[in-house]
Amino acid sequence: SVLSSSSSSSHVLQETLQDRVGEIEQVLGRCSEKQVQTMDAIESRLEQLEGRIGSSERLTIPGLEEVQARMSTCASAQASFESHLGSLRRRFDEFEPLAEQ
């Protein structure tokens, strides 16, 4: 019957959407894990650079300028990470209502 066919199509569509949302969640999870690892590496490097700042200040101004340039690079990488993570969150928020249907 038409009603049974429509109900079956609706059920298949819902399962397909749930599968897609599940895949998106997995991708977001992997991306988030990778970003956390990247952030940890950036923070570790930043701590190393902060330690070098103290040494550079005592030794030479050119060394300090190099450290400051590297810290700027780390800050830029962190801003890029936060922007990317925000984008991923917005995408996930767009798919969430589809899964609830």
CSV table of N, CA and C in Angstrom, one decimal:
chain,number,residue,atom,x,y,z
A,1,SER,N,0.8,-1.2,0.0
A,1,SER,CA,0.0,0.0,0.0
A,1,SER,C,0.9,1.2,0.0
A,2,VAL,N,0.3,2.4,-0.3
A,2,VAL,CA,1.0,3.6,-0.4
A,2,VAL,C,1.5,4.1,0.9
A,3,LEU,N,0.6,3.9,1.9
A,3,LEU,CA,1.0,4.3,3.3
A,3,LEU,C,2.2,3.5,3.8
A,4,SER,N,2.1,2.2,3.6
A,4,SER,CA,3.2,1.3,4.0
A,4,SER,C,4.5,1.7,3.3
A,5,SER,N,4.5,1.9,2.0
A,5,SER,CA,5.6,2.3,1.2
A,5,SER,C,6.2,3.6,1.7
A,6,SER,N,5.3,4.6,2.0
A,6,SER,CA,5.8,5.9,2.5
A,6,SER,C,6.4,5.8,3.9
A,7,SER,N,5.8,4.9,4.7
A,7,SER,CA,6.4,4.7,6.0
A,7,SER,C,7.8,4.0,5.9
A,8,SER,N,7.9,3.1,5.0
A,8,SER,CA,9.1,2.4,4.8
A,8,SER,C,10.2,3.3,4.3
A,9,SER,N,9.8,4.2,3.4
A,9,SER,CA,10.8,5.1,2.8
A,9,SER,C,11.2,6.1,3.9
A,10,SER,N,10.3,6.5,4.7
A,10,SER,CA,10.6,7.4,5.8
A,10,SER,C,11.6,6.8,6.8
A,11,HIS,N,11.4,5.5,7.1
A,11,HIS,CA,12.2,4.8,8.0
A,11,HIS,C,13.6,4.6,7.4
A,12,VAL,N,13.7,4.3,6.1
A,12,VAL,CA,15.0,4.2,5.5
A,12,VAL,C,15.8,5.5,5.5
A,13,LEU,N,15.0,6.6,5.2
A,13,LEU,CA,15.6,7.9,5.2
A,13,LEU,C,16.2,8.3,6.6
A,14,GLN,N,15.4,7.9,7.6
A,14,GLN,CA,15.8,8.2,9.0
A,14,GLN,C,17.1,7.4,9.3
A,15,GLU,N,17.1,6.2,8.9
A,15,GLU,CA,18.3,5.3,9.2
A,15,GLU,C,19.5,5.9,8.5
A,16,THR,N,19.3,6.3,7.2
A,16,THR,CA,20.4,6.9,6.4
A,16,THR,C,20.9,8.2,7.1
A,17,LEU,N,20.0,9.0,7.6
A,17,LEU,CA,20.4,10.3,8.2
A,17,LEU,C,21.2,9.9,9.5
A,18,GLN,N,20.7,9.0,10.3
A,18,GLN,CA,21.4,8.6,11.5
A,18,GLN,C,22.8,8.0,11.2
A,19,ASP,N,22.9,7.2,10.1
A,19,ASP,CA,24.2,6.7,9.7
A,19,ASP,C,25.1,7.9,9.4
A,20,ARG,N,24.6,8.8,8.6
A,20,ARG,CA,25.4,10.0,8.2
A,20,ARG,C,25.9,10.8,9.4
A,21,VAL,N,24.9,11.0,10.4
A,21,VAL,CA,25.3,11.8,11.6
A,21,VAL,C,26.3,11.0,12.4
A,22,GLY,N,26.2,9.7,12.4
A,22,GLY,CA,27.2,8.9,13.1
A,22,GLY,C,28.5,9.0,12.5
A,23,GLU,N,28.6,9.0,11.2
A,23,GLU,CA,29.9,9.2,10.5
A,23,GLU,C,30.5,10.5,10.8
A,24,ILE,N,29.6,11.5,10.8
A,24,ILE,CA,30.1,12.9,11.0
A,24,ILE,C,30.6,13.0,12.4
A,25,GLU,N,29.9,12.4,13.4
A,25,GLU,CA,30.4,12.4,14.8
A,25,GLU,C,31.8,11.7,14.9
A,26,GLN,N,31.9,10.6,14.2
A,26,GLN,CA,33.2,10.0,14.2
A,26,GLN,C,34.3,10.9,13.6
A,27,VAL,N,34.0,11.5,12.5
A,27,VAL,CA,35.0,12.4,11.9
A,27,VAL,C,35.3,13.6,12.8
A,28,LEU,N,34.3,14.1,13.4
A,28,LEU,CA,34.5,15.2,14.4
A,28,LEU,C,35.3,14.8,15.6
A,29,GLY,N,35.1,13.6,16.0
A,29,GLY,CA,35.8,13.0,17.2
A,29,GLY,C,37.3,12.9,16.8
A,30,ARG,N,37.6,12.3,15.6
A,30,ARG,CA,39.0,12.2,15.2
A,30,ARG,C,39.6,13.5,15.0
A,31,CYS,N,38.9,14.5,14.5
A,31,CYS,CA,39.4,15.8,14.3
A,31,CYS,C,39.7,16.5,15.6
A,32,SER,N,38.8,16.3,16.5
A,32,SER,CA,39.0,16.9,17.9
A,32,SER,C,40.2,16.3,18.6
A,33,GLU,N,40.3,15.0,18.5
A,33,GLU,CA,41.5,14.3,19.1
A,33,GLU,C,42.8,14.8,18.5
A,34,LYS,N,42.8,14.9,17.2
A,34,LYS,CA,44.0,15.4,16.5
A,34,LYS,C,44.3,16.9,16.9
A,35,GLN,N,43.2,17.7,17.0
A,35,GLN,CA,43.4,19.1,17.4
A,35,GLN,C,43.9,19.2,18.9
A,36,VAL,N,43.5,18.3,19.7
A,36,VAL,CA,43.9,18.3,21.1
A,36,VAL,C,45.4,17.9,21.2
A,37,GLN,N,45.8,16.9,20.4
A,37,GLN,CA,47.2,16.5,20.3
A,37,GLN,C,48.0,17.7,19.8
A,38,THR,N,47.6,18.4,18.7
A,38,THR,CA,48.3,19.5,18.2
A,38,THR,C,48.4,20.6,19.2
A,39,MET,N,47.3,20.9,19.9
A,39,MET,CA,47.3,21.9,21.0
A,39,MET,C,48.3,21.6,22.1
A,40,ASP,N,48.3,20.3,22.5
A,40,ASP,CA,49.3,19.9,23.5
A,40,ASP,C,50.7,20.1,23.0
A,41,ALA,N,51.0,19.8,21.8
A,41,ALA,CA,52.3,20.0,21.2
A,41,ALA,C,52.7,21.5,21.2
A,42,ILE,N,51.7,22.3,20.8
A,42,ILE,CA,51.9,23.7,20.8
A,42,ILE,C,52.2,24.3,22.2
A,43,GLU,N,51.4,23.8,23.1
A,43,GLU,CA,51.6,24.3,24.5
A,43,GLU,C,53.0,23.9,25.0
A,44,SER,N,53.4,22.7,24.7
A,44,SER,CA,54.7,22.2,25.2
A,44,SER,C,55.8,23.0,24.5
A,45,ARG,N,55.6,23.3,23.3
A,45,ARG,CA,56.6,24.1,22.5
A,45,ARG,C,56.6,25.5,23.1
A,46,LEU,N,55.5,26.0,23.4
A,46,LEU,CA,55.4,27.4,24.0
A,46,LEU,C,56.1,27.4,25.3
A,47,GLU,N,55.9,26.4,26.2
A,47,GLU,CA,56.6,26.4,27.4
A,47,GLU,C,58.1,26.4,27.2
A,48,GLN,N,58.6,25.6,26.2
A,48,GLN,CA,60.0,25.5,25.9
A,48,GLN,C,60.5,26.9,25.5
A,49,LEU,N,59.7,27.6,24.7
A,49,LEU,CA,60.1,28.9,24.2
A,49,LEU,C,60.1,29.9,25.3
A,50,GLU,N,59.2,29.8,26.2
A,50,GLU,CA,59.2,30.7,27.4
A,50,GLU,C,60.4,30.5,28.2
A,51,GLY,N,60.9,29.3,28.4
A,51,GLY,CA,62.1,29.0,29.1
A,51,GLY,C,63.3,29.7,28.4
A,52,ARG,N,63.3,29.6,27.0
A,52,ARG,CA,64.4,30.2,26.2
A,52,ARG,C,64.4,31.7,26.3
A,53,ILE,N,63.2,32.3,26.5
A,53,ILE,CA,63.1,33.7,26.6
A,53,ILE,C,64.0,34.2,27.8
A,54,GLY,N,63.9,33.5,28.9
A,54,GLY,CA,64.7,33.9,30.1
A,54,GLY,C,66.1,33.9,29.8
A,55,SER,N,66.6,32.8,29.1
A,55,SER,CA,68.0,32.6,28.8
A,55,SER,C,68.4,33.7,27.8
A,56,SER,N,67.6,33.9,26.8
A,56,SER,CA,67.9,34.8,25.7
A,56,SER,C,68.0,36.3,26.2
A,57,GLU,N,67.1,36.6,27.2
A,57,GLU,CA,67.2,38.0,27.7
A,57,GLU,C,68.5,38.2,28.4
A,58,ARG,N,69.0,37.2,29.0
A,58,ARG,CA,70.3,37.3,29.7
A,58,ARG,C,71.5,37.3,28.7
A,59,LEU,N,71.3,36.6,27.6
A,59,LEU,CA,72.4,36.5,26.7
A,59,LEU,C,72.5,37.5,25.6
A,60,THR,N,71.4,37.6,24.9
A,60,THR,CA,71.4,38.5,23.7
A,60,THR,C,70.0,38.9,23.2
A,61,ILE,N,69.9,40.1,22.7
A,61,ILE,CA,68.6,40.6,22.2
A,61,ILE,C,68.2,39.9,20.9
A,62,PRO,N,69.2,39.6,20.0
A,62,PRO,CA,68.8,38.9,18.8
A,62,PRO,C,68.1,37.5,19.1
A,63,GLY,N,68.6,36.8,20.1
A,63,GLY,CA,68.0,35.5,20.5
A,63,GLY,C,66.6,35.7,21.0
A,64,LEU,N,66.4,36.8,21.7
A,64,LEU,CA,65.1,37.1,22.2
A,64,LEU,C,64.1,37.4,21.0
A,65,GLU,N,64.6,38.1,20.0
A,65,GLU,CA,63.7,38.3,18.8
A,65,GLU,C,63.3,37.1,18.1
A,66,GLU,N,64.2,36.1,18.1
A,66,GLU,CA,63.9,34.8,17.4
A,66,GLU,C,62.8,34.1,18.2
A,67,VAL,N,63.0,34.1,19.5
A,67,VAL,CA,62.0,33.4,20.4
A,67,VAL,C,60.6,34.1,20.3
A,68,GLN,N,60.6,35.4,20.2
A,68,GLN,CA,59.4,36.2,20.1
A,68,GLN,C,58.7,35.8,18.8
A,69,ALA,N,59.5,35.7,17.7
A,69,ALA,CA,58.9,35.3,16.4
A,69,ALA,C,58.3,33.9,16.5
A,70,ARG,N,59.0,33.0,17.1
A,70,ARG,CA,58.4,31.7,17.3
A,70,ARG,C,57.2,31.6,18.1
A,71,MET,N,57.1,32.4,19.2
A,71,MET,CA,55.9,32.5,20.0
A,71,MET,C,54.8,33.1,19.2
A,72,SER,N,55.1,34.0,18.4
A,72,SER,CA,54.0,34.6,17.5
A,72,SER,C,53.5,33.5,16.6
A,73,THR,N,54.3,32.7,16.1
A,73,THR,CA,53.9,31.5,15.2
A,73,THR,C,53.0,30.6,16.0
A,74,CYS,N,53.4,30.3,17.2
A,74,CYS,CA,52.5,29.4,18.1
A,74,CYS,C,51.2,30.1,18.3
A,75,ALA,N,51.2,31.4,18.6
A,75,ALA,CA,49.9,32.1,18.8
A,75,ALA,C,49.0,32.0,17.6
A,76,SER,N,49.6,32.2,16.4
A,76,SER,CA,48.9,32.1,15.1
A,76,SER,C,48.3,30.7,14.9
A,77,ALA,N,49.1,29.7,15.3
A,77,ALA,CA,48.6,28.3,15.1
A,77,ALA,C,47.5,28.0,16.1
A,78,GLN,N,47.5,28.6,17.3
A,78,GLN,CA,46.5,28.4,18.2
A,78,GLN,C,45.2,29.1,17.7
A,79,ALA,N,45.3,30.3,17.2
A,79,ALA,CA,44.2,31.0,16.6
A,79,ALA,C,43.5,30.2,15.5
A,80,SER,N,44.4,29.6,14.6
A,80,SER,CA,43.9,28.8,13.5
A,80,SER,C,43.2,27.6,14.1
A,81,PHE,N,43.7,26.9,15.1
A,81,PHE,CA,43.1,25.8,15.7
A,81,PHE,C,41.7,26.1,16.2
A,82,GLU,N,41.6,27.2,17.0
A,82,GLU,CA,40.4,27.6,17.6
A,82,GLU,C,39.3,28.0,16.5
A,83,SER,N,39.8,28.6,15.4
A,83,SER,CA,38.9,28.9,14.3
A,83,SER,C,38.3,27.6,13.7
A,84,HIS,N,39.3,26.6,13.5
A,84,HIS,CA,38.9,25.3,12.9
A,84,HIS,C,37.9,24.6,13.8
A,85,LEU,N,38.2,24.6,15.1
A,85,LEU,CA,37.4,23.9,16.0
A,85,LEU,C,36.0,24.5,16.0
A,86,GLY,N,35.9,25.8,16.0
A,86,GLY,CA,34.6,26.5,16.0
A,86,GLY,C,33.8,26.2,14.7
A,87,SER,N,34.5,26.1,13.6
A,87,SER,CA,33.9,25.7,12.3
A,87,SER,C,33.3,24.2,12.5
A,88,LEU,N,34.1,23.3,13.0
A,88,LEU,CA,33.6,22.0,13.2
A,88,LEU,C,32.4,21.9,14.1
A,89,ARG,N,32.4,22.7,15.2
A,89,ARG,CA,31.3,22.7,16.1
A,89,ARG,C,30.0,23.3,15.4
A,90,ARG,N,30.2,24.3,14.6
A,90,ARG,CA,29.0,24.9,13.9
A,90,ARG,C,28.4,23.8,12.9
A,91,ARG,N,29.3,23.1,12.2
A,91,ARG,CA,28.8,22.0,11.3
A,91,ARG,C,28.1,21.0,12.0
A,92,PHE,N,28.6,20.6,13.2
A,92,PHE,CA,28.0,19.5,14.0
A,92,PHE,C,26.6,20.0,14.4
A,93,ASP,N,26.5,21.3,14.9
A,93,ASP,CA,25.3,21.8,15.3
A,93,ASP,C,24.2,21.9,14.2
A,94,GLU,N,24.7,22.0,13.0
A,94,GLU,CA,23.8,22.0,11.8
A,94,GLU,C,23.2,20.6,11.6
A,95,PHE,N,24.0,19.6,11.8
A,95,PHE,CA,23.5,18.2,11.6
A,95,PHE,C,22.7,17.6,12.7
A,96,GLU,N,22.9,18.1,13.9
A,96,GLU,CA,22.3,17.6,15.1
A,96,GLU,C,20.7,17.6,15.0
A,97,PRO,N,20.1,18.6,14.5
A,97,PRO,CA,18.6,18.6,14.3
A,97,PRO,C,18.2,17.5,13.4
A,98,LEU,N,19.0,17.2,12.3
A,98,LEU,CA,18.6,16.2,11.4
A,98,LEU,C,18.5,14.8,12.1
A,99,ALA,N,19.4,14.6,13.0
A,99,ALA,CA,19.4,13.3,13.7
A,99,ALA,C,18.2,13.1,14.6
A,100,GLU,N,17.7,14.2,15.1
A,100,GLU,CA,16.6,14.2,16.0
A,100,GLU,C,15.3,14.0,15.3
A,101,GLN,N,15.2,14.1,14.0
A,101,GLN,CA,14.0,14.0,13.3
A,101,GLN,C,13.5,12.6,13.2
